[in-house]
PDB file of C-alpha atoms in Angstrom:
ATOM      1  CA  MET A   1      16.139 -25.558  -6.335  1.00 91.00           C
ATOM      2  CA  ARG A   2      14.679 -28.717  -4.845  1.00 95.00           C
ATOM      3  CA  LYS A   3      16.824 -31.845  -4.734  1.00 97.00           C
ATOM      4  CA  LEU A   4      16.086 -35.386  -5.811  1.00 98.00           C
ATOM      5  CA  VAL A   5      17.007 -37.645  -2.895  1.00 98.00           C
ATOM      6  CA  TYR A   6      17.279 -41.417  -3.204  1.00 98.00           C
ATOM      7  CA  TYR A   7      16.249 -42.405   0.331  1.00 98.00           C
ATOM      8  CA  ILE A   8      16.327 -46.174   0.372  1.00 97.00           C
ATOM      9  CA  ALA A   9      17.068 -49.184   2.561  1.00 97.00           C
ATOM     10  CA  SER A  10      19.914 -51.376   1.347  1.00 97.00           C
ATOM     11  CA  THR A  11      21.615 -54.566   2.462  1.00 97.00           C
ATOM     12  CA  LEU A  12      25.369 -54.654   2.923  1.00 98.00           C
ATOM     13  CA  ASP A  13      25.679 -56.321  -0.474  1.00 97.00           C
ATOM     14  CA  GLY A  14      23.697 -53.611  -2.246  1.00 97.00           C
ATOM     15  CA  PHE A  15      20.169 -55.000  -2.611  1.00 97.00           C
ATOM     16  CA  ILE A  16      16.908 -53.207  -1.829  1.00 96.00           C
ATOM     17  CA  ALA A  17      14.596 -56.239  -2.063  1.00 95.00           C
ATOM     18  CA  GLY A  18      14.644 -59.952  -2.763  1.00 95.00           C
ATOM     19  CA  PRO A  19      14.496 -61.464  -6.262  1.00 94.00           C
ATOM     20  CA  ASP A  20      10.678 -61.313  -6.286  1.00 92.00           C
ATOM     21  CA  GLY A  21      10.649 -57.558  -5.598  1.00 91.00           C
ATOM     22  CA  ALA A  22       8.132 -57.944  -2.768  1.00 90.00           C
ATOM     23  CA  ASP A  23       8.220 -55.825   0.368  1.00 91.00           C
ATOM     24  CA  PRO A  24      10.992 -57.446   2.438  1.00 93.00           C
ATOM     25  CA  THR A  25       9.650 -55.870   5.654  1.00 90.00           C
ATOM     26  CA  GLY A  26       6.103 -57.110   5.105  1.00 83.00           C
ATOM     27  CA  PRO A  27       4.478 -60.267   6.468  1.00 81.00           C
ATOM     28  CA  GLY A  28       6.917 -63.139   6.118  1.00 84.00           C
ATOM     29  CA  GLY A  29       9.660 -60.713   5.080  1.00 89.00           C
ATOM     30  CA  PHE A  30      13.344 -61.295   5.744  1.00 93.00           C
ATOM     31  CA  TRP A  31      14.355 -57.702   6.568  1.00 94.00           C
ATOM     32  CA  PRO A  32      14.565 -56.942  10.317  1.00 91.00           C
ATOM     33  CA  VAL A  33      13.084 -53.667  11.581  1.00 93.00           C
ATOM     34  CA  PRO A  34      14.640 -53.033  15.016  1.00 95.00           C
ATOM     35  CA  GLU A  35      12.976 -50.651  17.444  1.00 96.00           C
ATOM     36  CA  ASP A  36      15.766 -48.066  17.267  1.00 97.00           C
ATOM     37  CA  TYR A  37      15.622 -48.113  13.458  1.00 97.00           C
ATOM     38  CA  LEU A  38      11.908 -47.394  13.441  1.00 96.00           C
ATOM     39  CA  ALA A  39      12.272 -44.764  16.154  1.00 97.00           C
ATOM     40  CA  HIS A  40      14.916 -42.932  14.114  1.00 98.00           C
ATOM     41  CA  ILE A  41      12.649 -42.856  11.065  1.00 97.00           C
ATOM     42  CA  VAL A  42       9.735 -41.549  13.145  1.00 97.00           C
ATOM     43  CA  ALA A  43      11.949 -38.817  14.593  1.00 97.00           C
ATOM     44  CA  GLU A  44      13.807 -37.752  11.443  1.00 97.00           C
ATOM     45  CA  TYR A  45      11.781 -38.853   8.415  1.00 97.00           C
ATOM     46  CA  PRO A  46       8.157 -39.253   9.592  1.00 97.00           C
ATOM     47  CA  GLU A  47       6.728 -38.519   6.150  1.00 97.00           C
ATOM     48  CA  THR A  48       8.449 -41.588   4.692  1.00 97.00           C
ATOM     49  CA  LEU A  49       6.233 -43.916   6.687  1.00 97.00           C
ATOM     50  CA  PRO A  50       3.220 -45.092   4.668  1.00 95.00           C
ATOM     51  CA  ALA A  51      -0.181 -43.987   5.903  1.00 96.00           C
ATOM     52  CA  PRO A  52      -1.130 -47.323   7.559  1.00 95.00           C
ATOM     53  CA  ALA A  53       2.132 -47.302   9.539  1.00 94.00           C
ATOM     54  CA  ARG A  54       1.635 -43.667  10.539  1.00 96.00           C
ATOM     55  CA  ALA A  55      -1.835 -44.523  11.805  1.00 96.00           C
ATOM     56  CA  ALA A  56      -0.646 -47.618  13.682  1.00 95.00           C
ATOM     57  CA  LEU A  57       2.170 -45.680  15.335  1.00 95.00           C
ATOM     58  CA  SER A  58       0.048 -42.546  15.932  1.00 96.00           C
ATOM     59  CA  VAL A  59       2.486 -40.466  13.895  1.00 96.00           C
ATOM     60  CA  THR A  60       0.985 -37.093  13.010  1.00 94.00           C
ATOM     61  CA  ALA A  61       4.180 -35.098  12.417  1.00 92.00           C
ATOM     62  CA  GLU A  62       4.301 -33.006   9.271  1.00 91.00           C
ATOM     63  CA  ALA A  63       6.894 -33.611   6.588  1.00 93.00           C
ATOM     64  CA  LYS A  64      10.382 -32.612   7.678  1.00 94.00           C
ATOM     65  CA  ARG A  65      12.351 -33.255   4.528  1.00 96.00           C
ATOM     66  CA  PHE A  66      10.174 -34.303   1.579  1.00 97.00           C
ATOM     67  CA  GLY A  67       7.137 -32.759  -0.069  1.00 96.00           C
ATOM     68  CA  THR A  68       6.920 -35.115  -3.046  1.00 97.00           C
ATOM     69  CA  VAL A  69       7.453 -38.846  -3.541  1.00 98.00           C
ATOM     70  CA  ILE A  70       8.141 -40.526  -6.880  1.00 98.00           C
ATOM     71  CA  GLU A  71       8.264 -44.265  -7.478  1.00 97.00           C
ATOM     72  CA  GLY A  72       8.172 -46.879 -10.217  1.00 96.00           C
ATOM     73  CA  ARG A  73       5.199 -49.058 -11.052  1.00 95.00           C
ATOM     74  CA  ARG A  74       6.562 -52.243  -9.434  1.00 94.00           C
ATOM     75  CA  THR A  75       7.176 -50.433  -6.164  1.00 95.00           C
ATOM     76  CA  TYR A  76       3.732 -48.829  -6.318  1.00 96.00           C
ATOM     77  CA  GLU A  77       2.098 -52.198  -6.924  1.00 94.00           C
ATOM     78  CA  ILE A  78       3.380 -53.500  -3.578  1.00 93.00           C
ATOM     79  CA  GLY A  79       0.821 -51.168  -1.999  1.00 93.00           C
ATOM     80  CA  LEU A  80      -1.851 -52.025  -4.535  1.00 94.00           C
ATOM     81  CA  ARG A  81      -1.572 -55.704  -3.627  1.00 91.00           C
ATOM     82  CA  ALA A  82      -2.473 -54.659  -0.071  1.00 91.00           C
ATOM     83  CA  ASP A  83      -5.416 -52.585  -1.375  1.00 95.00           C
ATOM     84  CA  ILE A  84      -3.556 -49.324  -0.720  1.00 96.00           C
ATOM     85  CA  THR A  85      -3.935 -46.987  -3.694  1.00 97.00           C
ATOM     86  CA  ASP A  86      -2.044 -44.089  -2.091  1.00 97.00           C
ATOM     87  CA  ALA A  87       0.425 -45.005   0.629  1.00 97.00           C
ATOM     88  CA  TYR A  88       1.543 -41.372   0.974  1.00 97.00           C
ATOM     89  CA  PRO A  89      -1.570 -39.152   0.946  1.00 96.00           C
ATOM     90  CA  HIS A  90       0.362 -36.602   3.016  1.00 96.00           C
ATOM     91  CA  LEU A  91       2.784 -36.052   0.091  1.00 96.00           C
ATOM     92  CA  ARG A  92       2.419 -35.244  -3.579  1.00 96.00           C
ATOM     93  CA  HIS A  93       2.613 -38.724  -5.089  1.00 97.00           C
ATOM     94  CA  LEU A  94       3.853 -39.598  -8.574  1.00 98.00           C
ATOM     95  CA  VAL A  95       4.174 -43.030 -10.186  1.00 98.00           C
ATOM     96  CA  VAL A  96       6.269 -43.606 -13.298  1.00 97.00           C
ATOM     97  CA  SER A  97       4.604 -46.180 -15.540  1.00 96.00           C
ATOM     98  CA  ARG A  98       4.259 -46.846 -19.241  1.00 93.00           C
ATOM     99  CA  THR A  99       1.669 -49.579 -18.673  1.00 93.00           C
ATOM    100  CA  LEU A 100      -0.863 -48.055 -16.277  1.00 93.00           C
ATOM    101  CA  SER A 101      -3.433 -46.284 -18.429  1.00 90.00           C
ATOM    102  CA  GLU A 102      -5.319 -44.769 -15.510  1.00 94.00           C
ATOM    103  CA  SER A 103      -4.309 -43.926 -11.975  1.00 95.00           C
ATOM    104  CA  PRO A 104      -5.931 -46.182  -9.340  1.00 95.00           C
ATOM    105  CA  ASP A 105      -6.211 -43.134  -7.074  1.00 96.00           C
ATOM    106  CA  PRO A 106      -7.226 -39.565  -7.977  1.00 96.00           C
ATOM    107  CA  ALA A 107      -4.439 -38.196  -5.787  1.00 96.00           C
ATOM    108  CA  VAL A 108      -1.711 -40.237  -7.504  1.00 97.00           C
ATOM    109  CA  GLU A 109      -0.232 -38.659 -10.634  1.00 97.00           C
ATOM    110  CA  LEU A 110       0.980 -40.947 -13.414  1.00 97.00           C
ATOM    111  CA  VAL A 111       4.158 -40.137 -15.338  1.00 97.00           C
ATOM    112  CA  PRO A 112       3.834 -42.162 -18.562  1.00 95.00           C
ATOM    113  CA  GLU A 113       7.131 -41.105 -20.136  1.00 93.00           C
ATOM    114  CA  ASP A 114      10.318 -39.070 -19.688  1.00 95.00           C
ATOM    115  CA  PRO A 115      10.860 -39.358 -15.910  1.00 97.00           C
ATOM    116  CA  VAL A 116      14.050 -37.277 -16.269  1.00 97.00           C
ATOM    117  CA  GLY A 117      12.121 -34.370 -17.754  1.00 97.00           C
ATOM    118  CA  LYS A 118       9.457 -34.676 -15.069  1.00 97.00           C
ATOM    119  CA  VAL A 119      12.015 -34.644 -12.262  1.00 97.00           C
ATOM    120  CA  ARG A 120      13.699 -31.575 -13.714  1.00 97.00           C
ATOM    121  CA  GLU A 121      10.307 -29.887 -13.786  1.00 96.00           C
ATOM    122  CA  LEU A 122       9.639 -30.876 -10.163  1.00 96.00           C
ATOM    123  CA  LYS A 123      12.996 -29.491  -9.082  1.00 95.00           C
ATOM    124  CA  ARG A 124      12.094 -26.080 -10.498  1.00 93.00           C
ATOM    125  CA  GLU A 125       8.651 -25.911  -8.917  1.00 90.00           C
ATOM    126  CA  THR A 126       8.055 -23.575  -5.998  1.00 81.00           C
ATOM    127  CA  GLY A 127       5.235 -22.816  -3.604  1.00 69.00           C
ATOM    128  CA  ARG A 128       2.527 -25.340  -2.858  1.00 64.00           C
ATOM    129  CA  ASP A 129       3.086 -27.410  -6.010  1.00 64.00           C
ATOM    130  CA  GLY A 130       6.743 -27.607  -5.088  1.00 62.00           C
ATOM    131  CA  GLY A 131       6.018 -29.042  -1.655  1.00 65.00           C
ATOM    132  CA  ASP A 132       6.757 -25.609  -0.192  1.00 77.00           C
ATOM    133  CA  GLY A 133      10.405 -26.077  -1.086  1.00 86.00           C
ATOM    134  CA  LYS A 134      10.803 -29.548   0.391  1.00 94.00           C
ATOM    135  CA  ASP A 135      12.826 -32.103  -1.545  1.00 96.00           C
ATOM    136  CA  ILE A 136      11.699 -34.939  -3.822  1.00 97.00           C
ATOM    137  CA  TRP A 137      11.944 -38.456  -2.446  1.00 98.00           C
ATOM    138  CA  LEU A 138      12.877 -41.176  -4.896  1.00 98.00           C
ATOM    139  CA  ILE A 139      11.609 -44.326  -3.218  1.00 96.00           C
ATOM    140  CA  GLY A 140      12.636 -46.780  -5.962  1.00 89.00           C
ATOM    141  CA  GLY A 141      12.779 -49.240  -7.385  1.00 92.00           C
ATOM    142  CA  GLY A 142      16.109 -50.016  -8.966  1.00 96.00           C
ATOM    143  CA  GLU A 143      14.951 -49.493 -12.547  1.00 96.00           C
ATOM    144  CA  LEU A 144      13.610 -46.002 -11.896  1.00 97.00           C
ATOM    145  CA  ALA A 145      16.700 -45.161  -9.846  1.00 98.00           C
ATOM    146  CA  GLY A 146      18.802 -46.246 -12.814  1.00 97.00           C
ATOM    147  CA  ALA A 147      16.769 -44.099 -15.200  1.00 97.00           C
ATOM    148  CA  LEU A 148      17.157 -41.103 -12.857  1.00 98.00           C
ATOM    149  CA  TYR A 149      20.770 -41.831 -11.952  1.00 97.00           C
ATOM    150  CA  GLY A 150      22.050 -38.556 -13.405  1.00 96.00           C
ATOM    151  CA  GLU A 151      19.409 -36.507 -11.584  1.00 97.00           C
ATOM    152  CA  ILE A 152      20.063 -37.772  -8.049  1.00 98.00           C
ATOM    153  CA  ASP A 153      21.499 -35.007  -5.868  1.00 98.00           C
ATOM    154  CA  GLU A 154      21.679 -36.866  -2.579  1.00 98.00           C
ATOM    155  CA  LEU A 155      21.696 -40.429  -1.303  1.00 98.00           C
ATOM    156  CA  ILE A 156      20.339 -41.430   2.089  1.00 98.00           C
ATOM    157  CA  ILE A 157      21.141 -45.094   2.523  1.00 98.00           C
ATOM    158  CA  LYS A 158      19.507 -46.950   5.386  1.00 98.00           C
ATOM    159  CA  LEU A 159      22.155 -49.643   5.583  1.00 97.00           C
ATOM    160  CA  SER A 160      21.015 -52.864   7.222  1.00 97.00           C
ATOM    161  CA  PRO A 161      23.472 -55.350   8.777  1.00 97.00           C
ATOM    162  CA  LEU A 162      22.166 -57.970   6.389  1.00 97.00           C
ATOM    163  CA  THR A 163      23.314 -59.765   3.237  1.00 98.00           C
ATOM    164  CA  VAL A 164      21.025 -61.631   0.860  1.00 97.00           C
ATOM    165  CA  GLY A 165      23.265 -62.785  -1.997  1.00 97.00           C
ATOM    166  CA  THR A 166      20.982 -61.612  -4.796  1.00 97.00           C
ATOM    167  CA  GLY A 167      17.867 -59.549  -5.378  1.00 96.00           C
ATOM    168  CA  VAL A 168      16.853 -56.135  -6.671  1.00 96.00           C
ATOM    169  CA  PRO A 169      19.983 -53.945  -6.774  1.00 97.00           C
ATOM    170  CA  LEU A 170      20.239 -50.324  -5.680  1.00 97.00           C
ATOM    171  CA  PHE A 171      20.465 -49.432  -9.379  1.00 97.00           C
ATOM    172  CA  ALA A 172      19.197 -51.744 -12.122  1.00 95.00           C
ATOM    173  CA  SER A 173      21.814 -53.715 -14.016  1.00 90.00           C
ATOM    174  CA  GLY A 174      21.051 -51.739 -17.187  1.00 91.00           C
ATOM    175  CA  THR A 175      22.086 -48.414 -15.633  1.00 95.00           C
ATOM    176  CA  ALA A 176      24.704 -46.628 -17.727  1.00 93.00           C
ATOM    177  CA  PHE A 177      28.303 -46.759 -16.527  1.00 95.00           C
ATOM    178  CA  ASP A 178      28.865 -43.247 -15.182  1.00 95.00           C
ATOM    179  CA  PRO A 179      31.217 -42.996 -12.164  1.00 95.00           C
ATOM    180  CA  ARG A 180      30.272 -40.264  -9.713  1.00 94.00           C
ATOM    181  CA  ARG A 181      31.808 -39.089  -6.472  1.00 96.00           C
ATOM    182  CA  TRP A 182      29.808 -38.516  -3.310  1.00 97.00           C
ATOM    183  CA  GLU A 183      30.654 -36.702  -0.087  1.00 97.00           C
ATOM    184  CA  LEU A 184      29.561 -38.169   3.241  1.00 98.00           C
ATOM    185  CA  THR A 185      27.625 -35.332   4.881  1.00 98.00           C
ATOM    186  CA  GLY A 186      25.932 -37.155   7.739  1.00 97.00           C
ATOM    187  CA  HIS A 187      25.788 -40.501   9.476  1.00 98.00           C
ATOM    188  CA  THR A 188      23.924 -42.131  12.333  1.00 98.00           C
ATOM    189  CA  VAL A 189      24.873 -45.599  13.522  1.00 98.00           C
ATOM    190  CA  LEU A 190      22.301 -47.333  15.710  1.00 98.00           C
ATOM    191  CA  GLU A 191      22.909 -49.898  18.445  1.00 97.00           C
ATOM    192  CA  SER A 192      21.056 -52.478  16.376  1.00 97.00           C
ATOM    193  CA  GLY A 193      23.776 -52.202  13.732  1.00 97.00           C
ATOM    194  CA  ALA A 194      21.785 -50.271  11.142  1.00 97.00           C
ATOM    195  CA  ALA A 195      23.331 -47.078   9.790  1.00 98.00           C
ATOM    196  CA  PHE A 196      21.814 -44.028   8.104  1.00 98.00           C
ATOM    197  CA  LEU A 197      24.387 -42.645   5.679  1.00 98.00           C
ATOM    198  CA  THR A 198      23.859 -39.355   3.841  1.00 98.00           C
ATOM    199  CA  TYR A 199      25.910 -38.538   0.746  1.00 98.00           C
ATOM    200  CA  ALA A 200      25.787 -35.388  -1.382  1.00 98.00           C
ATOM    201  CA  ARG A 201      26.877 -35.481  -4.981  1.00 96.00           C
ATOM    202  CA  THR A 202      30.113 -33.523  -5.255  1.00 92.00           C
ATOM    203  CA  THR A 203      30.219 -30.423  -7.430  1.00 76.00           C
ATOM    204  CA  GLY A 204      30.841 -31.252 -11.036  1.00 60.00           C
ATOM    205  CA  ALA A 205      30.190 -34.965 -10.490  1.00 52.00           C
TER     206      ALA A 205
END
């Protein structure tokens, strides 16, 4: 069965964006993107780069880990504000939204309700529709991650040597209190100070 993986960049104090929810790595952003950090993503997770970045960096590698990406409306709208209707045309792309009545892109599938049920369905899919067995990437934001908290099988935290004080948390403040244990299954620490930490949910957690 495919896994739901929350692959996300986080500050040391647990935030994935500033209070405005804008892309912190975009123009005027506060989040540093060192060369070794970008190189590691290109080498290990090339499919997680949006299409404009793949084109700029001449990245043509096929997906290594993920066949599907799912995100919330606010995260999706970061791309829309840059006139990008599908930042991941190389993946099956789903957007969870109760307010979008029509998808801005024919390749982007809207999930108007029950994201938990949809993720469970995606996990069971096989073959081409199931990304040929590749996992499901939960890109964010914090509200969707909170709604899917119980469905997350693995965390890949791109930990930045940065604190911001406040902002959008890893999981929205309304997420249910539900302690879970995670096993560290992989880690890469870069010279720039960033760390890629992989955690698998422990059995029964």
